[in-house]
Coordinates of C-alpha atoms and ligand atoms in Angstrom, one line a residue:
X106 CA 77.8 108.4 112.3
X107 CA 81.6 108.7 113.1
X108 CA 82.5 111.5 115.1
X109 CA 83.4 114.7 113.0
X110 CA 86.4 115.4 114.1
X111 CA 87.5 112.3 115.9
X112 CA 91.2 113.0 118.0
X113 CA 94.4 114.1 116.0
X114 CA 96.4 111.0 116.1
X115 CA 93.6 109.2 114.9
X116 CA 93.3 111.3 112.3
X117 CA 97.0 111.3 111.2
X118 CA 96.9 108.0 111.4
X119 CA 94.1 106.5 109.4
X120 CA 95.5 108.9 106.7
X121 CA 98.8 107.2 106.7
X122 CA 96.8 103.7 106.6
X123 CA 95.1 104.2 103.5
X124 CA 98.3 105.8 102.1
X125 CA 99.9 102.8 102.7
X126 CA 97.0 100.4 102.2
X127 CA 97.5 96.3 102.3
X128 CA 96.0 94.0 105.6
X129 CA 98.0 94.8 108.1
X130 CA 97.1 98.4 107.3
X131 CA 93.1 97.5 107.2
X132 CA 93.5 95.4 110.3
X133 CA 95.6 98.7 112.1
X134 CA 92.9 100.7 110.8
X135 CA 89.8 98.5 112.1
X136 CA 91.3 98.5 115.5
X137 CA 91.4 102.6 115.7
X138 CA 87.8 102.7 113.7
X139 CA 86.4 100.1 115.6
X140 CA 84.3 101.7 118.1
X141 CA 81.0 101.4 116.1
X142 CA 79.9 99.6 113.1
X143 CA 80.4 100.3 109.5
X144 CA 76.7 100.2 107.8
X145 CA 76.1 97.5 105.2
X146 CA 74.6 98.3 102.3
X147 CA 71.0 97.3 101.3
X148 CA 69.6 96.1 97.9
X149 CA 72.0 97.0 95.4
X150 CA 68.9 97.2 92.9
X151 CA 67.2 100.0 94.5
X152 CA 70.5 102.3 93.9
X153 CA 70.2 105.6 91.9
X154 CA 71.0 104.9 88.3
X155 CA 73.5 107.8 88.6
X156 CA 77.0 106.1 89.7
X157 CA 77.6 110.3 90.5
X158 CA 74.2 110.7 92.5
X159 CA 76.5 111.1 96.0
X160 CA 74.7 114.4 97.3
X161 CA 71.7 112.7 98.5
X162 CA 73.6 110.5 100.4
X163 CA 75.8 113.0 102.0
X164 CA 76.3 114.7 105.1
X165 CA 75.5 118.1 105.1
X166 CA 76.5 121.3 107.4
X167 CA 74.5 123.8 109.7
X168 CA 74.6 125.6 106.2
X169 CA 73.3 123.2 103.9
X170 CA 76.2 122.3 102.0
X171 CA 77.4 118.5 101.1
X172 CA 79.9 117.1 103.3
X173 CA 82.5 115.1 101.3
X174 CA 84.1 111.9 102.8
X175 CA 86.9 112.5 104.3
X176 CA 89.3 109.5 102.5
X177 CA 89.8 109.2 99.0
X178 CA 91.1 106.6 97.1
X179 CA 91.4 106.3 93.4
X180 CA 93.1 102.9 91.9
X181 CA 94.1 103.2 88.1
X182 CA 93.0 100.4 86.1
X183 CA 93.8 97.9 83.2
X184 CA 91.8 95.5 80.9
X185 CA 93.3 92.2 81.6
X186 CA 92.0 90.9 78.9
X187 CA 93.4 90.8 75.0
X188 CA 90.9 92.3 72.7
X189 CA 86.8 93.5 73.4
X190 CA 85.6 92.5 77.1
X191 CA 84.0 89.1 77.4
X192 CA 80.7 88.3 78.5
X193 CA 82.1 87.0 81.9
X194 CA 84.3 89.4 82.4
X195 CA 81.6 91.6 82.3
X196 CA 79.2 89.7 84.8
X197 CA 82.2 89.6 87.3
X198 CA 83.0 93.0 87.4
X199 CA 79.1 93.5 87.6
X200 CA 79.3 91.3 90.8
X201 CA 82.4 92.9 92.2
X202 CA 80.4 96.1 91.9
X203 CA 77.2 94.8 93.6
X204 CA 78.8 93.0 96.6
X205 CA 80.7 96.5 97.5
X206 CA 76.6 97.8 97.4
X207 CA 76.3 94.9 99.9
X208 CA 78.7 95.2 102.2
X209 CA 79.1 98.9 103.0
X210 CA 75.8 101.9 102.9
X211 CA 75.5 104.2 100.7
X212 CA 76.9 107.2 102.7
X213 CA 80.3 108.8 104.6
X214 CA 79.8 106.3 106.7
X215 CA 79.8 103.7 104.7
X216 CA 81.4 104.1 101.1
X217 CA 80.8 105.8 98.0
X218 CA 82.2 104.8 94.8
X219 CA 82.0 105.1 90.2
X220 CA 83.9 103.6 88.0
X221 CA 85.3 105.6 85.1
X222 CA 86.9 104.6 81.7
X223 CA 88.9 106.9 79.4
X224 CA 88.9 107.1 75.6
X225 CA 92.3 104.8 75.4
X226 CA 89.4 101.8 76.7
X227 CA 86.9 102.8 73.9
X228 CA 89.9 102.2 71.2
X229 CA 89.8 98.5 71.1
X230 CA 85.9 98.6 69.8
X231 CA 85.4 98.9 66.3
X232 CA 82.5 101.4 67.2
X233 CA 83.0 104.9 68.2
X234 CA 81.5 106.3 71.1
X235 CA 78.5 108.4 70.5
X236 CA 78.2 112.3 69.8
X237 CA 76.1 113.0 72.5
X238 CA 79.6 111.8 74.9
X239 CA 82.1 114.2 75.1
X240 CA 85.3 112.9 76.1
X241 CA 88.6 113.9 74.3
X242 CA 92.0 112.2 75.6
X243 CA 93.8 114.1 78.0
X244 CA 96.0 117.2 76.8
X245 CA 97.8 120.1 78.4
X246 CA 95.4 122.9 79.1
X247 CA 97.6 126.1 79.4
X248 CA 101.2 127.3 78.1
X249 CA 102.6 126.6 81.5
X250 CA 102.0 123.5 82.0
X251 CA 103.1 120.3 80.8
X252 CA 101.4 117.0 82.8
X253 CA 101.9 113.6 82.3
X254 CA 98.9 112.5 80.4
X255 CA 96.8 109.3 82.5
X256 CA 95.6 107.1 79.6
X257 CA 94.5 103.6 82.0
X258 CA 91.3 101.6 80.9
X259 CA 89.4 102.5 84.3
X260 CA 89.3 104.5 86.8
X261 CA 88.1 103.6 90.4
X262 CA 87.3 106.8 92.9
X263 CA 86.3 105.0 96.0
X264 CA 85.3 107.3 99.7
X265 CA 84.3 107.2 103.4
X266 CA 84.9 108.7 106.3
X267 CA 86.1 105.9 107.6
X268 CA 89.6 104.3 106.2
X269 CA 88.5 100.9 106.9
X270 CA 86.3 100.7 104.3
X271 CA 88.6 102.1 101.7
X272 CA 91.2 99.2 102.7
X273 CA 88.4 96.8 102.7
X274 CA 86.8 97.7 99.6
X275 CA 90.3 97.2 97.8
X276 CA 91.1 94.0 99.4
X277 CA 87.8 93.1 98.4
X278 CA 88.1 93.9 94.7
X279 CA 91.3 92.8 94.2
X280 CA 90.2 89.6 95.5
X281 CA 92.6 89.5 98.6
X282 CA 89.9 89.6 100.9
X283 CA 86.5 87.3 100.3
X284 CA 84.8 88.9 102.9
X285 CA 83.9 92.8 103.8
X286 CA 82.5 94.3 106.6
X287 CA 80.5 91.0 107.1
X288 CA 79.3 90.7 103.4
X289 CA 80.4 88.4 101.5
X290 CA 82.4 89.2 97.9
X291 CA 80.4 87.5 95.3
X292 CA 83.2 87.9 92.8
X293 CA 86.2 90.3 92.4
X294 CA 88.5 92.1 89.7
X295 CA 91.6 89.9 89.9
X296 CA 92.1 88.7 86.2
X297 CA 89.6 91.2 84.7
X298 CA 91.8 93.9 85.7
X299 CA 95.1 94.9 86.2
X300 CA 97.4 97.6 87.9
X301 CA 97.6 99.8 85.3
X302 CA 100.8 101.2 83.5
X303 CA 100.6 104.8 83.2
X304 CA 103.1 107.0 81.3
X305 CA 106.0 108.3 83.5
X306 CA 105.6 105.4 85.9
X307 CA 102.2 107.1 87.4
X308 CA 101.1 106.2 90.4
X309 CA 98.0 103.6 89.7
X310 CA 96.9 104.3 93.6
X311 CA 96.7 107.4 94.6
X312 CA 95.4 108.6 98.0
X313 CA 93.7 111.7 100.1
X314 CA 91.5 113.3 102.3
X315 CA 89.3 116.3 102.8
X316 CA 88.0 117.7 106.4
X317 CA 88.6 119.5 109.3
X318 CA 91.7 118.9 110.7
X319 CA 92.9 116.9 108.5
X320 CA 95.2 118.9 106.7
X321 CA 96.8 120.6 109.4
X322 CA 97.3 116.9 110.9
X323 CA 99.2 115.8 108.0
X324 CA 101.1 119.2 106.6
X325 CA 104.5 117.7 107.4
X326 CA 105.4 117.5 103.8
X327 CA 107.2 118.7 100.9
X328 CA 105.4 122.3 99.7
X329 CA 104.4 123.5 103.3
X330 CA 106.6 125.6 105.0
X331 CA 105.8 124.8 108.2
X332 CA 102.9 122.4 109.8
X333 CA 102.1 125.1 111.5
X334 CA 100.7 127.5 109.0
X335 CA 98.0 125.4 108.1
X336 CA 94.7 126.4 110.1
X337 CA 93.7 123.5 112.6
X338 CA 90.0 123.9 111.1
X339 CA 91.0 123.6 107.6
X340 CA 89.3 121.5 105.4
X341 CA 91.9 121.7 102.5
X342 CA 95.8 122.7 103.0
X343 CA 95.6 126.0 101.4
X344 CA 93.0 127.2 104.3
X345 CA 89.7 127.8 103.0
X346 CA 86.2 126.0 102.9
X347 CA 85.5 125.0 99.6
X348 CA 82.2 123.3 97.4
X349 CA 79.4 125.6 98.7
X350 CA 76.3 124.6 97.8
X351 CA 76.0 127.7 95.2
X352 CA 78.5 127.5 93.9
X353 CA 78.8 123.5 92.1
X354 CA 77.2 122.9 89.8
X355 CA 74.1 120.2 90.6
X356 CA 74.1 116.8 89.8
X357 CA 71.6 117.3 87.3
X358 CA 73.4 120.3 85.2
X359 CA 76.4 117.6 85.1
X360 CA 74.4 114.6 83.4
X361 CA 74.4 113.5 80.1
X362 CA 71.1 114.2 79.0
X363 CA 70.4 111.9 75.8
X364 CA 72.2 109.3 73.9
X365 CA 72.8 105.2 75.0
X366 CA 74.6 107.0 78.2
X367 CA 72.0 109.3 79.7
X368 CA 72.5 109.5 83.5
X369 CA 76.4 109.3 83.1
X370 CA 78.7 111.9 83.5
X371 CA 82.3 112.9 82.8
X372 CA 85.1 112.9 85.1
X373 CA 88.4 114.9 84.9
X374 CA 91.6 114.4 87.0
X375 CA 94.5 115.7 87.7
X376 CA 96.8 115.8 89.8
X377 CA 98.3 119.1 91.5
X378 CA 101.5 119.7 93.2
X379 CA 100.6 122.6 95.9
X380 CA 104.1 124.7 96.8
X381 CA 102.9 127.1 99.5
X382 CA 105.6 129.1 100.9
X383 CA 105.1 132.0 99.6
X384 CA 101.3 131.6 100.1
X385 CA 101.7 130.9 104.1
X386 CA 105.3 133.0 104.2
X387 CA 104.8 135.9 101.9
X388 CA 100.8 136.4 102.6
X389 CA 98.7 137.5 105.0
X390 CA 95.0 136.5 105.1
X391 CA 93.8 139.3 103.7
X392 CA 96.3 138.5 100.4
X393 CA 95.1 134.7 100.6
X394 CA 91.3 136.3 100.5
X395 CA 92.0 138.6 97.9
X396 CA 93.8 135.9 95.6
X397 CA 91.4 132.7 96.5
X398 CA 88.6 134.7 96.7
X399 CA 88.1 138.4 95.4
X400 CA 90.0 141.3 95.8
X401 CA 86.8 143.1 97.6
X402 CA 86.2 140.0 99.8
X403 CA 89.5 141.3 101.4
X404 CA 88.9 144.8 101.6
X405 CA 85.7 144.4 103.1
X406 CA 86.7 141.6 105.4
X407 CA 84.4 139.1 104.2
X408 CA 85.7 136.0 104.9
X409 CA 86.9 135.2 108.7
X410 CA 89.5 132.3 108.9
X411 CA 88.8 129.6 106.4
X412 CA 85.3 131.4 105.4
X413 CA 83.0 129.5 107.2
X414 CA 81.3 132.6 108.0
X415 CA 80.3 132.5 104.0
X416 CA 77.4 130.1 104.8
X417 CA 76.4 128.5 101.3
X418 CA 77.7 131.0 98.9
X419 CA 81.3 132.1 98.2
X420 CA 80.0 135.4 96.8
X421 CA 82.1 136.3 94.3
X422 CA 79.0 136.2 92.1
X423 CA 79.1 140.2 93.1
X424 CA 83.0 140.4 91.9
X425 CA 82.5 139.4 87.9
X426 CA 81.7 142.3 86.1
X427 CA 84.5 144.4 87.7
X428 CA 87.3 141.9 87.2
X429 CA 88.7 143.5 84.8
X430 CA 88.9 147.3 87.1
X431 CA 90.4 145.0 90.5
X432 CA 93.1 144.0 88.1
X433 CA 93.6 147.8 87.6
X434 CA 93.1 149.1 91.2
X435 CA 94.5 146.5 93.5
X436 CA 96.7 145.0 90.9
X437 CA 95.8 140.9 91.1
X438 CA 92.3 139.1 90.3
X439 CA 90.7 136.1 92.8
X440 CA 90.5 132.8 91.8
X441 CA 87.2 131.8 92.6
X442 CA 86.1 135.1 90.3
X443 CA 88.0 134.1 87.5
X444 CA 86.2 130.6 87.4
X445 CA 83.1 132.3 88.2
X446 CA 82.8 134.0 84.3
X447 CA 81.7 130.6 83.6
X448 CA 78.7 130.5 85.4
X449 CA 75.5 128.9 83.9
X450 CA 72.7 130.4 85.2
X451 CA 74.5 131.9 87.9
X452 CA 76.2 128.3 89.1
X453 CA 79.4 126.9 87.7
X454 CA 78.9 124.1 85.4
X455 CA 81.3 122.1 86.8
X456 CA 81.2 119.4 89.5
X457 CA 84.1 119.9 92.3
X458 CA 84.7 116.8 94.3
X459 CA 88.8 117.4 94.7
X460 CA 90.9 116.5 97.9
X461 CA 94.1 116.9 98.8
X462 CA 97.0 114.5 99.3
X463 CA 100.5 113.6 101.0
X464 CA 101.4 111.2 98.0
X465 CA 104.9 111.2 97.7
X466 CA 105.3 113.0 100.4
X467 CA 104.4 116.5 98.7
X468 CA 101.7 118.5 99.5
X469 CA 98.8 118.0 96.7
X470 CA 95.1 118.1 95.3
X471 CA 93.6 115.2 93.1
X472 CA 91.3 117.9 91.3
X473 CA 88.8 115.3 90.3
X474 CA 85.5 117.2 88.9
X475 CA 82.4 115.8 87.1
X476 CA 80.7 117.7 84.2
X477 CA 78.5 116.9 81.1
X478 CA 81.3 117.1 78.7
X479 CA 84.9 117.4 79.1
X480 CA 84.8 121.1 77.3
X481 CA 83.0 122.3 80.5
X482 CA 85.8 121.6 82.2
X483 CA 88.3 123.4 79.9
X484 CA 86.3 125.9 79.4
X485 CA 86.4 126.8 83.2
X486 CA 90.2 126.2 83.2
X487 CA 90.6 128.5 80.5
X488 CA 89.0 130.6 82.7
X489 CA 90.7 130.3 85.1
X490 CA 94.5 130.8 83.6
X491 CA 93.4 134.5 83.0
X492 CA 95.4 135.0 80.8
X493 CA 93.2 137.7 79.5
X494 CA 93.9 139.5 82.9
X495 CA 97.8 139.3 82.3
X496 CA 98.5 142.3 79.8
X497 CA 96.9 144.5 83.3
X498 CA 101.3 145.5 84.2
X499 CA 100.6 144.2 87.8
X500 CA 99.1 140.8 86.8
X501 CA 101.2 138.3 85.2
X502 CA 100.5 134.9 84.0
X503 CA 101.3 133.4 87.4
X504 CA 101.2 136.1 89.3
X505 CA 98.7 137.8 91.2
X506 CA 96.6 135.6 88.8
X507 CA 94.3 133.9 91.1
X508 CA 96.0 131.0 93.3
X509 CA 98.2 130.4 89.7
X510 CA 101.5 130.6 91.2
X511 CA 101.4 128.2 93.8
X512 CA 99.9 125.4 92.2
X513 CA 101.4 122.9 89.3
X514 CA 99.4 120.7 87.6
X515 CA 101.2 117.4 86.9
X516 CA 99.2 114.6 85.4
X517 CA 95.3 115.2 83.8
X518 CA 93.2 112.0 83.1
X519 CA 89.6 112.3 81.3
X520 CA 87.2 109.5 81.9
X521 CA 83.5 108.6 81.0
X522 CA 81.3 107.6 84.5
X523 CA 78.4 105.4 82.5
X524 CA 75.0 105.3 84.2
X525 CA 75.1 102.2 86.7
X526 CA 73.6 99.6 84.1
X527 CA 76.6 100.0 81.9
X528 CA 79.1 100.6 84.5
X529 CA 80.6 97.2 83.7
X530 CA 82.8 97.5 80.9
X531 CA 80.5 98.5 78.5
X532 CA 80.8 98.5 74.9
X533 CA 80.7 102.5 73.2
X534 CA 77.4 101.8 71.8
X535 CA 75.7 99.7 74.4
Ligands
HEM215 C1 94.7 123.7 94.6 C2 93.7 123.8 93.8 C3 92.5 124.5 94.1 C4 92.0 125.0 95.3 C5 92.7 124.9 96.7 C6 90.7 125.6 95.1 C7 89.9 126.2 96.0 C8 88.8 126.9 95.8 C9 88.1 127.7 96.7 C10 88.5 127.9 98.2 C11 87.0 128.3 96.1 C12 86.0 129.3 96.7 C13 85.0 128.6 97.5 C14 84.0 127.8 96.6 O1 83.4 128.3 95.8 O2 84.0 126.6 96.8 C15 87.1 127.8 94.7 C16 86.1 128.1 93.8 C17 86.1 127.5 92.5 N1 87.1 126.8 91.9 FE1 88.8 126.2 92.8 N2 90.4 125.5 93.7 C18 91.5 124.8 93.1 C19 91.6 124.5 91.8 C20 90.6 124.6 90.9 C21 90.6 124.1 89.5 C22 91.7 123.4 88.9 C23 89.4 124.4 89.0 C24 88.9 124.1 87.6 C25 89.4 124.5 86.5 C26 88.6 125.1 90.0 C27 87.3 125.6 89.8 C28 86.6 126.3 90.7 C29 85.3 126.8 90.5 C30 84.4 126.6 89.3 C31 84.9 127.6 91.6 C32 83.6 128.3 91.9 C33 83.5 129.5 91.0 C34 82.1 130.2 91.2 O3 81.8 130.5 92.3 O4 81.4 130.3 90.2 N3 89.3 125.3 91.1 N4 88.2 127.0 94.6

């Protein structure tokens, strides 16, 4: 394993390599990485049929919860092609797919991937995807915002701790590299896909991390007031843990259950602008609890610094029913017990698996989730506008709403994650 928390200006820097991305960038990155091996894969036939099935393969904490990777990168993709997918287009992305299995484990250390298509993909098919798949394109999901909508053919959402293996699985699959970590590429992408064009000249790479450290290391950006603010133990810029283990929803609850894509899932993303200078300039910790978290959490002190202390439950389980009477009495509603009213169960029934990024140089989150059908996920973000909570005089729409006012959602993408034998462009009734 690679050290946790490796030195700073290691961390700042592999973050800037994957940002950047290329050879020279890989090559930079190898030489920082380099102290110990990157884990090849094994038989690519004995992986889970799940593309999604990550948690089993991840870290976890003294507490039990799953350890993302720490670098994200997701590449936007085209269909090269004109018309349906051929069958050799097919067979080569298969390979592509397989000799990235090859070449790295399936783990942080090594690299986790899916492949994702959207509903623009399914249109050039005279069939129609099935009932039993719920994907709708992309669309605005409250009054107040108004994103760009990402409509590519694919979507690739490639991690590792380790940046190397970011680079070199790009390389690899864009067929500028015919060798990876040792393992040679059996085929790769280059004329099955391209870049893709994206409305509002979207970026069709798009880069992050989550961790320890990380953010505080790289909070020299647009939308922080100053590096400073962010806590050195952070795993995400706006200061607290997130993903406990009870409070995702499992990998099971987010599987499509029946229908030609059983063991799939759906993936939503979007792309959040963070502006926190009212959240580190204007708040104390106790107003960052009470707004993240629950207004009680604060008055109780329950969460020291970024709420490690929480273990493997962000209890705001306990904060539901009285939402309505902490809108009245301390005048603003958490976020975390907004989204909680859609618990299943008692979980969410939503996947989180977001991080946060310096693209552009402005502070942000690629909120990329995974649930059963897309209307999970709006059904959590309607949840999570409040805008029930808003006719309470103190809470407005954005304001003391949850975490509402200092985040601004920019682009939303929807996309179908097939189960692993179909992952290669499949047909919508395969
Ligand atoms: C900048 C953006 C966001 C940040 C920094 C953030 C952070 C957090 C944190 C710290 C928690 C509490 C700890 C935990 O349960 O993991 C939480 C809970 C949660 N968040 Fe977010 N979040 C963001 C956006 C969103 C969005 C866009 C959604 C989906 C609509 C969402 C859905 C949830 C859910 C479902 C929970 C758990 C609720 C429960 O316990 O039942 N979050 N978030």
């Amino acid at each position: 394993m690679a050290p946790r928390t490796p030195d700073p200006s290691r961390r700042e820097f592999v973050k800037a390599a994957v940002a950047i991305g290329g050879s020279a960038a890989l090559s930079a990155c190898l030489d920082r990485e380099g102290d110990a091996a990157t884990p090849t894969g094994t038989d690519p036939s004995a992986r889970p049929s799940r593309q999604h099935a990550w948690n089993d393969a991840l870290s976890t904490d003294e507490h039990g919860n799953h350890v993302p990777p720490r670098h994200h990168l997701l590449l936007y993709l085209d269909y090269a092609g004109d018309g349906t997918p051929t069958a050799d287009d097919r067979e080569r992305t298969e390979a592509a797919f397989r000799s990235l299995e090859r070449a790295f484990a399936r783990s942080n250390d090594g690299l986790l991937f899916t492949v994702g298509y959207a509903p623009a993909y399914f249109e050039r098919f005279d069939a129609a995807l099935p009932d039993s798949v719920d994907l709708p394109a992309p669309e605005a999901l409250s009054t107040f915002e108004d994103p760009a909508l990402d409509e590519p053919d694919a979507i690739l959402h490639l991690a590792s701790d380790r940046g190397s293996a970011l680079l070199a699985a790009e390389e690899g699959l864009l067929g500028e590299r015919s060798e990876i970590n040792g393992v040679e590429m059996e085929a790769d992408l280059s004329g099955v896909f391209a870049e893709a064009s994206l409305a509002g000249d979207g970026p069709a790479r798009r880069t992050g991390f989550i961790g320890e450290g990380l953010p505080a290391e790289n909070a020299d950006v647009e939308g922080i007031p100053d590096p400073d603010a962010v806590p050195d133990d952070a795993p995400l810029f706006m200061g607290f843990e997130s993903g406990f283990e009870k409070n995702q929803a499992s990998e099971d609850r987010v599987t499509l259950e029946s229908g030609p894509f059983a063991g799939g899932t759906t993936q939503h993303v979007s792309k959040i602008r963070l502006r926190l200078d009212d959240w580190y300039g204007e708040q104390d910790h106790d107003d960052r609890v009470a707004e993240m978290f629950c207004p009680v959490h604060a008055e109780e002190g329950r969460v020291e610094g970024t709420g490690e202390n929480l273990g493997n439950d962000n209890g705001v389980g306990e904060c539901v029913d009285d939402i309505e009477a902490h809108a009245r009495e301390y005048g603003r509603v958490g976020h975390a017990q907004k989204n909680a009213r859609v618990r299943e169960d008692g979980s969410p029934i939503i996947l989180r698996r977001d991080f946060d990024s310096t693209d552009d140089g402005e502070a942000g989150l690629h909120f990329l989730a995974l649930q059963e059908g897309i209307s999970d996920f709006v059904a959590t973000r309607s949840a999570m506008n409040g805008t029930d909570l808003a006719d309470n005089p103190a809470v407005r729409q954005r304001v003391n709403n949850g975490i509402l006012e200092y985040i601004f959602v920019r682009r939303r993408g929807n996309f179908l994650l097939p189960p692993r034998g179909h992952r290669a462009l499949p047909r919508p009734d395969p």
